[in-house]
Short mmCIF file of C-alpha atoms and ligand atoms in Angstrom, two decimals:
data_model
loop_
_atom_site.label_atom_id
_atom_site.label_comp_id
_atom_site.label_asym_id
_atom_site.label_seq_id
_atom_site.Cartn_x
_atom_site.Cartn_y
_atom_site.Cartn_z
CA UNK A 1 140.30 182.11 -70.38
CA UNK A 2 137.86 179.55 -71.66
CA UNK A 3 136.24 180.24 -75.00
CA UNK A 4 132.49 180.83 -74.83
CA UNK A 5 131.85 178.66 -77.85
CA UNK A 6 132.63 174.94 -78.00
CA UNK A 7 136.36 174.59 -78.05
CA UNK A 8 138.07 173.49 -81.25
CA UNK A 9 140.98 172.09 -79.29
CA UNK A 10 143.28 175.05 -79.76
CA UNK A 11 142.15 176.61 -76.51
CA UNK A 12 142.36 173.48 -74.47
CA UNK A 13 145.68 174.20 -72.85
CA UNK A 14 144.48 177.63 -71.78
CA UNK A 15 141.46 176.14 -70.12
CA UNK A 16 143.26 174.08 -67.55
CA UNK A 17 145.53 176.56 -65.78
CA UNK A 18 142.55 178.90 -65.66
CA UNK A 19 140.42 176.42 -63.77
CA UNK A 20 138.23 178.39 -61.42
CA UNK A 21 138.91 178.81 -57.76
CA UNK A 22 136.86 176.95 -55.25
CA UNK A 23 133.75 178.16 -53.56
CA UNK A 24 134.27 175.10 -51.46
CA UNK A 25 137.34 176.62 -49.88
CA UNK A 26 135.22 179.12 -47.99
CA UNK A 27 133.42 177.04 -45.46
CA UNK A 28 134.76 175.31 -42.41
CA UNK A 29 135.65 171.96 -43.94
CA UNK A 30 135.79 173.61 -47.30
CA UNK A 31 132.47 172.16 -48.46
CA UNK A 32 130.84 175.55 -49.03
CA UNK A 33 127.64 175.27 -51.01
CA UNK A 34 128.50 172.15 -52.92
CA UNK A 35 125.46 170.06 -53.60
CA UNK A 36 125.57 166.34 -52.87
CA UNK A 37 125.68 165.72 -56.60
CA UNK A 38 128.53 168.18 -57.07
CA UNK A 39 130.68 165.40 -58.48
CA UNK A 40 128.13 164.16 -60.99
CA UNK A 41 128.55 165.07 -64.62
CA UNK A 42 125.98 164.44 -67.33
CA UNK A 43 125.57 160.78 -68.20
CA UNK A 44 128.31 159.63 -70.46
CA UNK A 45 127.65 157.98 -73.75
CA UNK A 46 130.65 155.75 -73.83
CA UNK A 47 130.52 153.21 -76.61
CA UNK A 48 130.84 149.85 -74.90
CA UNK A 49 131.72 147.49 -77.67
CA UNK A 50 134.61 147.27 -80.03
CA UNK A 51 135.62 144.50 -82.35
CA UNK A 52 138.83 142.87 -83.36
CA UNK A 53 139.12 140.11 -85.89
CA UNK A 54 138.37 137.31 -83.43
CA UNK A 55 135.98 138.49 -80.77
CA UNK A 56 133.62 141.10 -79.47
CA UNK A 57 135.27 142.89 -76.60
CA UNK A 58 134.06 145.28 -73.96
CA UNK A 59 136.18 148.42 -74.10
CA UNK A 60 138.53 148.85 -71.17
CA UNK A 61 137.69 151.17 -68.34
CA UNK A 62 140.20 153.98 -68.72
CA UNK A 63 140.65 155.86 -65.46
CA UNK A 64 142.91 158.78 -64.57
CA UNK A 65 144.25 158.81 -61.05
CA UNK A 66 144.41 162.55 -60.59
CA UNK A 67 144.79 165.27 -58.00
CA UNK A 68 146.84 168.37 -58.72
CA UNK A 69 148.35 168.23 -55.25
CA UNK A 70 151.62 166.37 -54.94
CA UNK A 71 152.21 163.64 -52.38
CA UNK A 72 148.56 162.67 -51.96
CA UNK A 73 148.96 159.05 -53.02
CA UNK A 74 148.29 159.11 -56.78
CA UNK A 75 151.26 156.96 -57.71
CA UNK A 76 150.82 154.61 -54.76
CA UNK A 77 147.19 154.16 -55.77
CA UNK A 78 148.00 153.69 -59.48
CA UNK A 79 150.69 151.08 -58.86
CA UNK A 80 148.86 149.12 -56.18
CA UNK A 81 145.53 149.22 -57.95
CA UNK A 82 147.19 147.97 -61.14
CA UNK A 83 148.81 145.10 -59.27
CA UNK A 84 145.59 144.27 -57.41
CA UNK A 85 143.53 144.32 -60.63
CA UNK A 86 146.10 142.09 -62.34
CA UNK A 87 145.98 139.73 -59.39
CA UNK A 88 142.20 139.61 -59.74
CA UNK A 89 142.58 138.44 -63.33
CA UNK A 90 141.95 141.80 -65.01
CA UNK A 91 144.11 142.66 -68.00
CA UNK A 92 145.63 145.94 -66.87
CA UNK A 93 147.77 148.67 -68.42
CA UNK A 94 149.34 151.37 -66.25
CA UNK A 95 150.26 154.62 -68.00
CA UNK A 96 152.94 156.63 -66.21
CA UNK A 97 152.18 160.20 -67.22
CA UNK A 98 154.50 161.84 -64.70
CA UNK A 99 158.06 162.85 -65.74
CA UNK A 100 159.18 161.86 -62.23
CA UNK A 101 158.71 158.24 -63.33
CA UNK A 102 157.76 157.08 -59.84
CA UNK A 103 155.14 154.62 -61.08
CA UNK A 104 157.76 153.20 -63.44
CA UNK A 105 160.32 152.68 -60.67
CA UNK A 106 157.64 151.40 -58.27
CA UNK A 107 156.74 148.81 -60.89
CA UNK A 108 160.30 147.47 -60.91
CA UNK A 109 161.46 149.16 -64.11
CA UNK A 110 164.58 151.32 -64.16
CA UNK A 111 163.50 154.65 -65.65
CA UNK A 112 167.14 155.45 -66.55
CA UNK A 113 167.39 152.47 -68.88
CA UNK A 114 164.38 152.92 -71.13
CA UNK A 115 164.86 152.59 -74.88
CA UNK A 116 161.36 153.88 -75.50
CA UNK A 117 158.93 155.55 -73.16
CA UNK A 118 155.60 157.33 -73.15
CA UNK A 119 157.46 160.41 -74.34
CA UNK A 120 158.24 158.69 -77.65
CA UNK A 121 154.63 157.60 -77.93
CA UNK A 122 153.18 161.07 -77.32
CA UNK A 123 155.45 162.87 -79.79
CA UNK A 124 155.02 160.20 -82.47
CA UNK A 125 158.48 158.60 -82.33
CA UNK A 126 157.23 155.15 -81.28
CA UNK A 127 154.11 153.04 -81.39
CA UNK A 128 152.41 151.72 -78.28
CA UNK A 129 153.82 148.24 -78.76
CA UNK A 130 157.37 149.62 -78.81
CA UNK A 131 156.99 151.69 -75.65
CA UNK A 132 155.06 149.15 -73.56
CA UNK A 133 156.81 146.83 -71.09
CA UNK A 134 155.64 144.36 -68.45
CA UNK A 135 156.14 145.09 -64.77
CA UNK A 136 158.26 142.21 -63.48
CA UNK A 137 156.99 142.66 -59.93
CA UNK A 138 153.38 143.63 -60.61
CA UNK A 139 152.52 141.51 -63.64
CA UNK A 140 150.63 144.28 -65.46
CA UNK A 141 151.75 146.15 -68.56
CA UNK A 142 153.10 149.66 -68.23
CA UNK A 143 153.89 152.60 -70.49
CA UNK A 144 156.93 153.86 -68.58
CA UNK A 145 158.10 157.44 -68.12
CA UNK A 146 161.22 159.37 -67.22
CA UNK A 147 162.49 162.94 -67.43
CA UNK A 148 162.16 162.91 -71.23
CA UNK A 149 158.47 163.38 -70.67
CA UNK A 150 159.03 166.88 -69.31
CA UNK A 151 160.22 167.80 -72.81
CA UNK A 152 157.01 166.47 -74.31
CA UNK A 153 155.11 169.28 -72.60
CA UNK A 154 156.96 171.78 -74.77
CA UNK A 155 157.03 169.71 -77.95
CA UNK A 156 153.35 168.89 -77.76
CA UNK A 157 152.35 172.55 -77.84
CA UNK A 158 153.28 172.72 -81.52
CA UNK A 159 151.70 169.41 -82.52
CA UNK A 160 148.27 168.77 -83.98
CA UNK A 161 145.61 167.48 -81.58
CA UNK A 162 148.08 167.99 -78.78
CA UNK A 163 145.61 167.12 -76.03
CA UNK A 164 144.41 163.94 -77.80
CA UNK A 165 147.76 162.21 -78.37
CA UNK A 166 147.37 159.67 -75.57
CA UNK A 167 143.76 159.00 -76.49
CA UNK A 168 144.73 158.25 -80.08
CA UNK A 169 147.55 155.96 -78.95
CA UNK A 170 145.29 153.99 -76.60
CA UNK A 171 142.68 153.43 -79.30
CA UNK A 172 145.12 151.02 -80.93
CA UNK A 173 145.10 148.71 -77.89
CA UNK A 174 141.50 148.81 -76.69
CA UNK A 175 140.89 145.09 -77.10
CA UNK A 176 143.93 144.12 -75.02
CA UNK A 177 142.80 145.41 -71.63
CA UNK A 178 140.01 145.44 -69.08
CA UNK A 179 141.45 148.41 -67.18
CA UNK A 180 143.82 151.22 -68.15
CA UNK A 181 145.01 153.39 -65.26
CA UNK A 182 146.74 156.71 -65.90
CA UNK A 183 149.01 158.06 -63.15
CA UNK A 184 148.83 161.84 -63.62
CA UNK A 185 151.46 164.41 -62.61
CA UNK A 186 150.72 166.82 -59.76
CA UNK A 187 149.58 169.68 -61.96
CA UNK A 188 146.79 170.63 -64.30
CA UNK A 189 149.17 170.57 -67.26
CA UNK A 190 149.01 169.47 -70.88
CA UNK A 191 150.09 166.00 -69.75
CA UNK A 192 147.20 165.78 -67.30
CA UNK A 193 144.94 167.12 -70.02
CA UNK A 194 146.05 164.25 -72.28
CA UNK A 195 145.10 161.88 -69.49
CA UNK A 196 141.69 163.46 -68.98
CA UNK A 197 140.98 163.44 -72.72
CA UNK A 198 141.83 159.74 -72.94
CA UNK A 199 139.83 158.61 -69.91
CA UNK A 200 136.27 157.61 -69.15
CA UNK A 201 136.60 158.52 -65.54
CA UNK A 202 138.70 160.02 -62.79
CA UNK A 203 139.64 158.43 -59.49
CA UNK A 204 140.65 161.10 -56.99
CA UNK A 205 142.83 160.01 -54.09
CA UNK A 206 142.63 162.43 -51.21
CA UNK A 207 143.71 162.77 -47.64
CA UNK A 208 141.05 163.60 -45.09
CA UNK A 209 142.50 166.92 -44.05
CA UNK A 210 141.44 170.51 -43.66
CA UNK A 211 142.54 171.84 -47.05
CA UNK A 212 141.75 168.76 -49.13
CA UNK A 213 138.47 170.14 -50.40
CA UNK A 214 140.07 173.29 -51.74
CA UNK A 215 142.20 171.31 -54.16
CA UNK A 216 139.31 169.02 -54.95
CA UNK A 217 137.12 171.90 -56.09
CA UNK A 218 139.81 173.17 -58.49
CA UNK A 219 140.25 169.69 -59.90
CA UNK A 220 136.52 169.16 -60.31
CA UNK A 221 136.21 172.50 -62.12
CA UNK A 222 138.93 171.42 -64.53
CA UNK A 223 137.29 168.03 -65.06
CA UNK A 224 134.00 169.78 -65.79
CA UNK A 225 135.68 171.97 -68.40
CA UNK A 226 137.28 168.99 -70.11
CA UNK A 227 133.90 167.24 -70.01
CA UNK A 228 132.20 170.25 -71.57
CA UNK A 229 134.73 171.02 -74.29
CA UNK A 230 136.88 168.01 -75.05
CA UNK A 231 135.64 164.68 -73.69
CA UNK A 232 131.94 164.08 -73.12
CA UNK A 233 132.71 160.58 -71.84
CA UNK A 234 134.57 161.88 -68.81
CA UNK A 235 133.02 161.48 -65.39
CA UNK A 236 134.17 161.38 -61.82
CA UNK A 237 134.26 157.78 -60.69
CA UNK A 238 134.91 158.53 -57.05
CA UNK A 239 136.97 159.82 -54.17
CA UNK A 240 139.40 157.43 -52.51
CA UNK A 241 140.38 158.21 -48.94
CA UNK A 242 144.10 157.52 -48.54
CA UNK A 243 146.74 157.72 -45.80
CA UNK A 244 143.87 157.54 -43.37
CA UNK A 245 144.58 157.53 -39.66
CA UNK A 246 141.41 156.81 -37.68
CA UNK A 247 143.06 158.01 -34.45
CA UNK A 248 143.03 161.57 -35.75
CA UNK A 249 139.66 163.10 -34.93
CA UNK A 250 139.80 165.65 -37.74
CA UNK A 251 140.36 162.89 -40.28
CA UNK A 252 137.32 161.03 -38.98
CA UNK A 253 135.26 164.20 -39.24
CA UNK A 254 136.37 164.99 -42.79
CA UNK A 255 135.83 161.37 -43.79
CA UNK A 256 132.26 161.27 -42.54
CA UNK A 257 131.54 164.68 -44.10
CA UNK A 258 132.78 163.37 -47.43
CA UNK A 259 130.42 160.42 -47.09
CA UNK A 260 127.43 162.55 -46.20
CA UNK A 261 128.06 165.12 -48.95
CA UNK A 262 129.10 162.87 -51.79
CA UNK A 263 127.39 159.56 -50.97
CA UNK A 264 128.39 156.71 -53.26
CA UNK A 265 130.94 158.92 -55.01
CA UNK A 266 133.12 158.06 -52.02
CA UNK A 267 134.59 154.58 -52.33
CA UNK A 268 133.88 152.20 -49.47
CA UNK A 269 137.52 151.11 -49.40
CA UNK A 270 139.71 153.32 -47.21
CA UNK A 271 143.51 153.12 -47.51
CA UNK A 272 145.21 153.52 -44.12
CA UNK A 273 148.55 155.16 -43.54
CA UNK A 274 150.79 152.12 -43.67
CA UNK A 275 154.57 152.05 -43.73
CA UNK A 276 154.69 148.91 -45.90
CA UNK A 277 153.13 150.87 -48.78
CA UNK A 278 155.83 153.51 -48.40
CA UNK A 279 158.64 150.95 -48.24
CA UNK A 280 157.57 148.94 -51.29
CA UNK A 281 158.75 151.36 -54.05
CA UNK A 282 162.36 151.19 -52.86
CA UNK A 283 162.17 147.45 -53.59
CA UNK A 284 160.69 148.11 -57.03
CA UNK A 285 157.46 146.43 -55.98
CA UNK A 286 153.81 147.34 -55.50
CA UNK A 287 152.81 147.13 -51.84
CA UNK A 288 150.28 144.42 -52.62
CA UNK A 289 153.18 142.21 -53.72
CA UNK A 290 155.78 143.39 -51.22
CA UNK A 291 153.65 142.57 -48.19
CA UNK A 292 150.26 141.21 -49.24
CA UNK A 293 149.10 140.77 -45.64
CA UNK A 294 149.74 144.38 -44.64
CA UNK A 295 146.76 146.61 -43.95
CA UNK A 296 147.72 148.88 -46.84
CA UNK A 297 147.87 146.01 -49.32
CA UNK A 298 144.58 144.61 -48.06
CA UNK A 299 142.95 148.00 -48.58
CA UNK A 300 144.09 148.20 -52.20
CA UNK A 301 142.93 144.63 -52.83
CA UNK A 302 139.54 145.61 -51.41
CA UNK A 303 139.51 148.73 -53.58
CA UNK A 304 140.20 146.67 -56.71
CA UNK A 305 137.36 144.30 -55.80
CA UNK A 306 135.05 147.28 -55.30
CA UNK A 307 135.99 148.75 -58.69
CA UNK A 308 135.40 145.43 -60.43
CA UNK A 309 132.07 145.02 -58.64
CA UNK A 310 130.94 148.50 -59.66
CA UNK A 311 132.45 148.46 -63.14
CA UNK A 312 129.12 147.67 -64.75
CA UNK A 313 127.75 150.98 -63.47
CA UNK A 314 130.51 153.26 -64.78
N1 ADP B 1 148.75 154.84 -47.53
C1 ADP B 1 150.01 155.26 -47.36
N2 ADP B 1 150.67 155.05 -46.21
C2 ADP B 1 151.94 155.49 -46.02
N3 ADP B 1 152.64 156.16 -46.95
C3 ADP B 1 152.02 156.41 -48.13
C4 ADP B 1 150.70 155.97 -48.41
N4 ADP B 1 150.37 156.37 -49.65
C5 ADP B 1 151.44 157.02 -50.13
N5 ADP B 1 152.44 157.05 -49.23
C6 ADP B 1 153.75 157.69 -49.39
O1 ADP B 1 153.52 159.09 -49.51
C7 ADP B 1 154.41 159.64 -50.47
C8 ADP B 1 153.61 160.29 -51.60
O2 ADP B 1 152.83 159.31 -52.24
P1 ADP B 1 152.69 159.25 -53.82
O3 ADP B 1 151.84 158.07 -54.14
O4 ADP B 1 154.04 159.31 -54.47
O5 ADP B 1 151.90 160.60 -54.10
P2 ADP B 1 151.67 161.42 -55.46
O6 ADP B 1 151.82 160.46 -56.59
O7 ADP B 1 150.28 161.95 -55.32
O8 ADP B 1 152.69 162.51 -55.48
C9 ADP B 1 155.29 158.51 -50.96
O9 ADP B 1 156.48 158.52 -50.22
C10 ADP B 1 154.48 157.27 -50.63
O10 ADP B 1 155.28 156.14 -50.41
MG1 MG B 2 153.08 160.61 -58.29
#
């Protein structure tokens, strides 16, 4: 249960699994009585400037790619968006926060051969500079993950500021990046909570299908709780339609309902179902590098351009 009074951090873990169920699940497409601004949180008050010894630097945009459902395209989005942002000249860090290490492998890094990983960073056994590596195929930096990270869930429970460990680690590298993307695991766990506490915003990839809104409402409830109790900077950046097949009438219907209900919270870019995106990870490459001309790659390049264009408004 959530505490009634502002949370002192000790209750944070309890808050997430208890995220409320969705009113939105009731109605036909699952929209229920959601208002068009159902994804808007109170204006953030993100500090925009930080200094290092040589220059004044805009803080990076730190975005979680989150959806508690598995297999909805979080990792594909994180990896391809990182590569597309890097290609567009943006200094980009990808944080693999999933013990499956799929973003790590998809970035061309063997998760079985890591000396240091995000696990070591979160439990205080390594600094960010020691854990960070460069993706040979994508060009961006990455904090890699492997199964060790599953152990962090348990170890973190007994540590101070357990939900703020990633946030505190990222503070040390603010001046180095324009974008930090966090690939979250498919759960509303302490790892995801670390991601949400570190981020300014959440990008939610979703498929245009019948039950998509049910999961979305649970996620939005959790984001609202983190916003209320732990991270006032957090907001929902937008919904990204992925694995879209325009030949399926239901997908078209859900897509246009998303647009009419959530307006500009729905990104213009739409990622189609495209086999080249699915093939790329087995080559250790982001799709945008594996086959830049493919429709999937083009969609992620367009999405990166849209994010950069709108970044002044986040
Ligand atoms: N647009 C797409 N077209 C085709 N396959 C996709 C697309 N996006 C993701 N996939 C595939 O779907 C599966 C799940 O995607 P993934 O990004 O790993 O989801 P998640 O990280 O949410 O679990 C993977 O096999 C991936 O290659
Ligand atoms: Mg994933």
